[in-house]
């Protein structure tokens, strides 16, 4: 019988709602209040955030193994509070991080991480989630369900399954568009030139070499390579740069040479990464993710607020309606 067990980690070290939903991993589902379920190492794991801890469900025979999986996945050996204290020397980080404690970089399965981010090109989190789930349902292995969620859970497909004949055309039928070719070609390339363990072996090479190897794959440019380096291959200094990070670099840090730049060039991309690495050190990728998440949340809140013109128009219509109502009396 599955029961709750303590991971013994405070909210300041791990905050599930932001860490699991900030665009790193795409297969965690909300299955209850402050509760999430997902698949790690071919097993369903359910997590719950309490006021002072993170809890996980496991039967008595698998508590130790599940705890070790979670410690590795959340990289709990990294003292996040100490890193935040160091990063708070940067005033922009300090200003933005107040409400975003406990955001950690996940140490994901490199295979799932790679193909998820190949799907990320010109895509939203909801569509990436849909695509990763479709791949798992079609070519993964059924694992089971959890209480409170009738949808089945699957493992992520192996390289061999994704390299099968007909995968590209089936992905196109499933709505993957041009990404279908990238997925099929990358799976075949890795098996033809390396083996099933090659991606994991990149954890043991230097960042620059790791990035260079990833960019040989179909559908993998600088940003996707940096996402995979950071989120599954232990390259904590990796800085994925997209339009949001580009705007943060220009607006908040006034990086030299970017003010007049109209587009992201390879030179500008590298300059932004080097700048953040100089400020935040060996775990610059982690710091960048906190700033990115905070900025996205603030941007989302602003975008949900009606514009001044719309608010004034709404007030005007209310006044007109009130006048008509009074005229009828």
Coordinates of C-alpha atoms in Angstrom, one line a residue:
X1 CA 0.0 0.0 0.0
X2 CA 1.3 3.4 -1.0
X3 CA 1.7 5.9 2.0
X4 CA 3.2 9.3 2.3
X5 CA 6.9 9.7 3.3
X6 CA 9.0 12.8 4.0
X7 CA 11.7 14.0 1.5
X8 CA 12.9 16.3 4.3
X9 CA 13.3 19.4 2.2
X10 CA 11.9 22.8 3.1
X11 CA 10.0 25.1 0.7
X12 CA 13.1 27.4 0.4
X13 CA 15.0 24.4 -1.1
X14 CA 12.2 23.0 -3.3
X15 CA 9.0 24.6 -4.4
X16 CA 7.1 22.1 -6.6
X17 CA 4.5 24.4 -8.3
X18 CA 7.2 26.5 -9.9
X19 CA 9.9 23.9 -10.4
X20 CA 7.6 21.4 -12.1
X21 CA 5.7 23.9 -14.1
X22 CA 8.3 26.4 -15.3
X23 CA 9.0 24.7 -18.7
X24 CA 11.7 22.2 -17.7
X25 CA 9.7 19.0 -17.7
X26 CA 6.3 18.4 -19.4
X27 CA 4.7 15.3 -18.0
X28 CA 3.9 16.2 -14.4
X29 CA 0.1 16.3 -13.8
X30 CA -1.8 18.0 -11.0
X31 CA -3.6 15.1 -9.2
X32 CA -4.8 16.9 -6.1
X33 CA -4.3 20.0 -4.0
X34 CA -0.6 20.8 -4.0
X35 CA -0.1 17.3 -5.5
X36 CA 1.6 16.3 -8.7
X37 CA 2.2 12.9 -10.4
X38 CA 4.7 11.9 -13.0
X39 CA 6.9 9.2 -14.4
X40 CA 10.5 8.8 -13.3
X41 CA 12.6 5.7 -14.2
X42 CA 9.5 3.9 -15.4
X43 CA 7.6 4.3 -12.1
X44 CA 4.8 6.6 -11.2
X45 CA 5.7 9.0 -8.5
X46 CA 3.3 11.3 -6.6
X47 CA 4.5 14.3 -4.8
X48 CA 2.8 16.7 -2.4
X49 CA 4.0 20.1 -1.1
X50 CA 3.2 20.7 2.6
X51 CA 4.0 23.9 4.6
X52 CA 7.4 22.7 5.7
X53 CA 8.3 19.7 3.5
X54 CA 7.8 17.7 0.3
X55 CA 6.1 14.3 0.6
X56 CA 6.2 11.4 -1.7
X57 CA 4.1 8.3 -2.0
X58 CA 5.7 4.9 -2.0
X59 CA 5.0 1.4 -0.6
X60 CA 7.1 0.2 2.3
X61 CA 9.4 -1.9 0.0
X62 CA 10.4 1.0 -2.3
X63 CA 10.7 4.0 0.1
X64 CA 14.5 4.1 0.0
X65 CA 14.8 3.6 -3.8
X66 CA 12.1 6.3 -4.5
X67 CA 13.8 8.7 -2.1
X68 CA 17.1 8.3 -3.9
X69 CA 15.5 8.8 -7.3
X70 CA 14.0 12.1 -6.1
X71 CA 17.2 13.3 -4.5
X72 CA 18.9 12.7 -7.8
X73 CA 16.1 14.2 -9.9
X74 CA 15.9 17.4 -7.8
X75 CA 19.7 17.5 -7.2
X76 CA 19.1 18.0 -3.5
X77 CA 22.8 17.8 -2.8
X78 CA 22.9 21.4 -4.1
X79 CA 22.4 23.9 -1.3
X80 CA 19.9 26.3 -3.0
X81 CA 19.5 28.7 -0.1
X82 CA 23.3 29.3 -0.1
X83 CA 23.2 29.9 -3.8
X84 CA 20.3 32.4 -3.5
X85 CA 22.3 34.3 -0.8
X86 CA 25.2 34.6 -3.2
X87 CA 23.1 35.6 -6.2
X88 CA 21.3 38.2 -4.1
X89 CA 24.4 40.3 -4.4
X90 CA 23.0 41.1 -7.8
X91 CA 20.2 43.7 -7.2
X92 CA 18.1 42.6 -10.2
X93 CA 18.1 39.0 -8.9
X94 CA 17.3 40.1 -5.4
X95 CA 14.4 42.2 -6.6
X96 CA 12.9 39.4 -8.6
X97 CA 13.7 36.3 -6.5
X98 CA 11.7 37.3 -3.4
X99 CA 8.5 35.4 -4.3
X100 CA 10.4 32.7 -6.2
X101 CA 12.4 30.8 -3.6
X102 CA 12.9 27.0 -4.1
X103 CA 13.2 26.9 -7.9
X104 CA 15.6 24.1 -8.8
X105 CA 17.0 22.7 -12.0
X106 CA 15.9 19.2 -12.6
X107 CA 18.3 16.4 -13.5
X108 CA 16.1 14.7 -16.1
X109 CA 16.5 11.6 -18.3
X110 CA 18.6 13.0 -21.2
X111 CA 16.6 11.1 -23.9
X112 CA 13.2 12.5 -22.8
X113 CA 14.7 16.0 -22.2
X114 CA 16.3 16.1 -25.7
X115 CA 13.2 15.1 -27.6
X116 CA 10.9 17.3 -25.5
X117 CA 13.0 20.3 -26.4
X118 CA 13.2 19.3 -30.1
X119 CA 9.4 19.7 -29.9
X120 CA 9.8 23.2 -28.2
X121 CA 10.7 25.1 -31.4
X122 CA 8.1 27.8 -31.9
X123 CA 5.8 26.1 -29.5
X124 CA 3.9 26.7 -26.2
X125 CA 4.3 24.7 -23.0
X126 CA 0.8 23.2 -23.5
X127 CA 1.6 22.0 -27.0
X128 CA 5.0 20.6 -26.0
X129 CA 3.2 18.7 -23.2
X130 CA 0.7 17.3 -25.7
X131 CA 3.5 16.2 -28.1
X132 CA 5.6 14.5 -25.4
X133 CA 2.5 12.7 -24.1
X134 CA 1.5 11.6 -27.6
X135 CA 5.0 10.1 -28.1
X136 CA 4.8 8.3 -24.8
X137 CA 1.3 6.9 -25.5
X138 CA 2.2 5.7 -28.9
X139 CA 5.7 4.3 -28.4
X140 CA 6.2 4.1 -24.6
X141 CA 5.1 1.3 -22.2
X142 CA 2.0 1.5 -20.2
X143 CA 2.7 1.8 -16.5
X144 CA -0.6 2.5 -14.7
X145 CA -2.9 5.1 -13.2
X146 CA -3.0 7.0 -9.9
X147 CA -5.8 7.8 -7.6
X148 CA -7.6 11.0 -8.6
X149 CA -6.4 10.7 -12.2
X150 CA -8.0 8.3 -14.6
X151 CA -5.5 9.0 -17.4
X152 CA -2.9 6.3 -18.0
X153 CA 0.8 6.9 -17.4
X154 CA 3.5 5.7 -19.9
X155 CA 7.2 5.5 -19.9
X156 CA 9.0 7.7 -22.5
X157 CA 9.9 5.7 -25.7
X158 CA 13.4 4.2 -26.2
X159 CA 15.6 5.4 -29.0
X160 CA 15.0 2.1 -30.8
X161 CA 11.3 2.7 -30.9
X162 CA 11.7 6.3 -32.2
X163 CA 14.1 5.1 -34.8
X164 CA 11.6 2.6 -36.3
X165 CA 10.4 3.0 -39.9
X166 CA 7.2 5.0 -40.2
X167 CA 7.7 7.1 -37.1
X168 CA 8.1 10.3 -39.1
X169 CA 4.9 9.9 -41.0
X170 CA 3.0 8.9 -37.9
X171 CA 4.3 11.9 -36.0
X172 CA 3.1 14.1 -38.8
X173 CA -0.3 12.6 -38.6
X174 CA -0.3 13.3 -34.9
X175 CA 0.3 17.0 -35.6
X176 CA 4.1 17.4 -35.0
X177 CA 4.7 19.2 -38.3
X178 CA 8.3 19.7 -39.3
X179 CA 9.4 18.5 -35.9
X180 CA 8.5 14.9 -37.0
X181 CA 11.5 14.8 -39.3
X182 CA 13.9 16.1 -36.6
X183 CA 12.7 13.5 -34.1
X184 CA 13.0 10.6 -36.5
X185 CA 16.4 11.7 -37.9
X186 CA 17.9 12.4 -34.5
X187 CA 16.9 8.9 -33.2
X188 CA 18.4 7.2 -36.2
X189 CA 21.5 9.3 -36.1
X190 CA 22.3 8.5 -32.5
X191 CA 21.8 4.8 -33.0
X192 CA 23.8 4.7 -36.2
X193 CA 26.7 6.7 -34.8
X194 CA 26.6 6.0 -31.1
X195 CA 24.5 3.8 -28.8
X196 CA 21.6 4.0 -26.3
X197 CA 23.9 5.3 -23.5
X198 CA 25.7 8.0 -25.6
X199 CA 23.5 10.9 -24.4
X200 CA 24.1 10.0 -20.7
X201 CA 27.8 9.8 -21.4
X202 CA 27.8 13.5 -22.3
X203 CA 27.5 14.2 -18.5
X204 CA 31.2 13.4 -18.3
X205 CA 32.5 15.8 -20.9
X206 CA 33.2 19.5 -20.7
X207 CA 30.3 21.9 -21.4
X208 CA 31.6 23.2 -24.7
X209 CA 32.2 19.7 -26.1
X210 CA 28.8 18.6 -24.9
X211 CA 27.0 21.5 -26.6
X212 CA 29.0 20.9 -29.8
X213 CA 28.0 17.2 -29.9
X214 CA 24.3 18.0 -29.3
X215 CA 24.3 20.6 -32.1
X216 CA 25.2 17.9 -34.6
X217 CA 21.7 16.5 -34.1
X218 CA 18.8 17.4 -36.4
X219 CA 16.5 20.1 -34.8
X220 CA 19.1 21.1 -32.2
X221 CA 20.3 24.7 -32.3
X222 CA 22.1 26.7 -29.6
X223 CA 19.0 27.1 -27.3
X224 CA 17.9 23.5 -27.4
X225 CA 21.4 22.3 -26.9
X226 CA 21.8 24.6 -23.8
X227 CA 18.4 23.4 -22.4
X228 CA 19.6 19.8 -22.6
X229 CA 23.0 20.7 -21.2
X230 CA 21.4 22.4 -18.2
X231 CA 18.4 20.2 -17.5
X232 CA 19.8 16.7 -17.9
X233 CA 23.6 16.7 -18.6
X234 CA 24.9 18.4 -15.4
X235 CA 26.2 21.6 -17.2
X236 CA 25.0 24.0 -14.5
X237 CA 26.7 27.0 -16.2
X238 CA 24.6 26.5 -19.4
X239 CA 22.4 29.5 -20.3
X240 CA 19.6 28.9 -22.8
X241 CA 18.8 32.2 -24.4
X242 CA 15.4 32.9 -26.0
X243 CA 13.6 36.1 -26.7
X244 CA 12.6 36.6 -23.0
X245 CA 16.2 36.2 -21.8
X246 CA 17.3 38.5 -24.6
X247 CA 14.9 41.1 -23.4
X248 CA 16.0 40.7 -19.8
X249 CA 19.7 41.1 -20.8
X250 CA 18.9 44.3 -22.7
X251 CA 16.4 45.8 -20.3
X252 CA 17.7 44.9 -16.9
X253 CA 21.4 44.4 -17.4
X254 CA 22.2 46.8 -20.2
X255 CA 24.8 44.4 -21.6
X256 CA 27.3 46.3 -23.7
X257 CA 26.7 46.1 -27.4
X258 CA 23.1 44.8 -27.1
X259 CA 21.3 48.1 -26.8
X260 CA 21.4 48.7 -30.6
X261 CA 21.1 45.1 -31.6
X262 CA 18.0 44.3 -33.5
X263 CA 18.3 40.5 -33.6
X264 CA 19.9 37.6 -31.9
X265 CA 23.2 36.7 -33.6
X266 CA 25.4 33.8 -32.5
X267 CA 27.8 36.5 -31.1
X268 CA 25.1 38.1 -29.0
X269 CA 23.9 34.7 -27.8
X270 CA 27.3 33.8 -26.5
X271 CA 27.8 37.3 -25.0
X272 CA 24.6 37.0 -23.0
X273 CA 25.7 33.5 -21.7
X274 CA 29.2 34.8 -20.8
X275 CA 27.8 37.8 -19.0
X276 CA 25.5 35.8 -16.8
X277 CA 28.3 33.3 -16.1
X278 CA 30.5 36.1 -14.9
X279 CA 27.9 37.4 -12.5
X280 CA 26.5 34.2 -11.2
X281 CA 29.4 31.7 -11.4
X282 CA 29.3 27.9 -11.7
X283 CA 25.5 27.7 -11.3
X284 CA 24.7 30.5 -13.6
X285 CA 22.1 28.4 -15.4
X286 CA 20.2 27.9 -12.1
X287 CA 20.2 31.7 -11.4
X288 CA 19.1 32.5 -14.9
X289 CA 16.1 30.1 -14.6
X290 CA 14.9 31.9 -11.4
X291 CA 15.1 35.3 -13.2
X292 CA 13.4 33.8 -16.3
X293 CA 10.6 32.3 -14.3
X294 CA 10.0 35.5 -12.3
X295 CA 10.0 37.6 -15.4
X296 CA 7.6 35.3 -17.2
X297 CA 5.2 35.3 -14.3
X298 CA 5.3 39.1 -14.1
X299 CA 4.8 39.4 -17.9
X300 CA 1.8 37.0 -17.7
X301 CA 0.2 39.1 -14.9
X302 CA 0.7 42.3 -17.0
X303 CA -0.7 40.7 -20.1
X304 CA -3.8 39.6 -18.2
X305 CA -4.4 43.2 -17.0
X306 CA -6.7 45.2 -19.3
X307 CA -5.1 48.1 -21.1
X308 CA -5.8 51.7 -20.0
X309 CA -7.8 52.2 -23.3
X310 CA -9.9 49.1 -22.6
X311 CA -10.5 50.1 -18.9
X312 CA -11.6 53.6 -19.9
X313 CA -13.9 52.1 -22.6
X314 CA -15.4 49.8 -20.0
X315 CA -16.0 52.7 -17.6
X316 CA -17.6 54.7 -20.4
X317 CA -20.0 51.9 -21.3
X318 CA -20.9 51.4 -17.6
X319 CA -21.7 55.2 -17.4
X320 CA -23.8 55.0 -20.5
X321 CA -25.7 52.0 -19.2
X322 CA -26.3 53.7 -15.9
X323 CA -27.6 56.8 -17.6
X324 CA -30.0 54.8 -19.8
X325 CA -31.2 53.0 -16.7
X326 CA -31.9 56.3 -14.8
X327 CA -33.7 57.6 -17.9
X328 CA -36.1 54.7 -17.8
X329 CA -37.1 55.4 -14.2

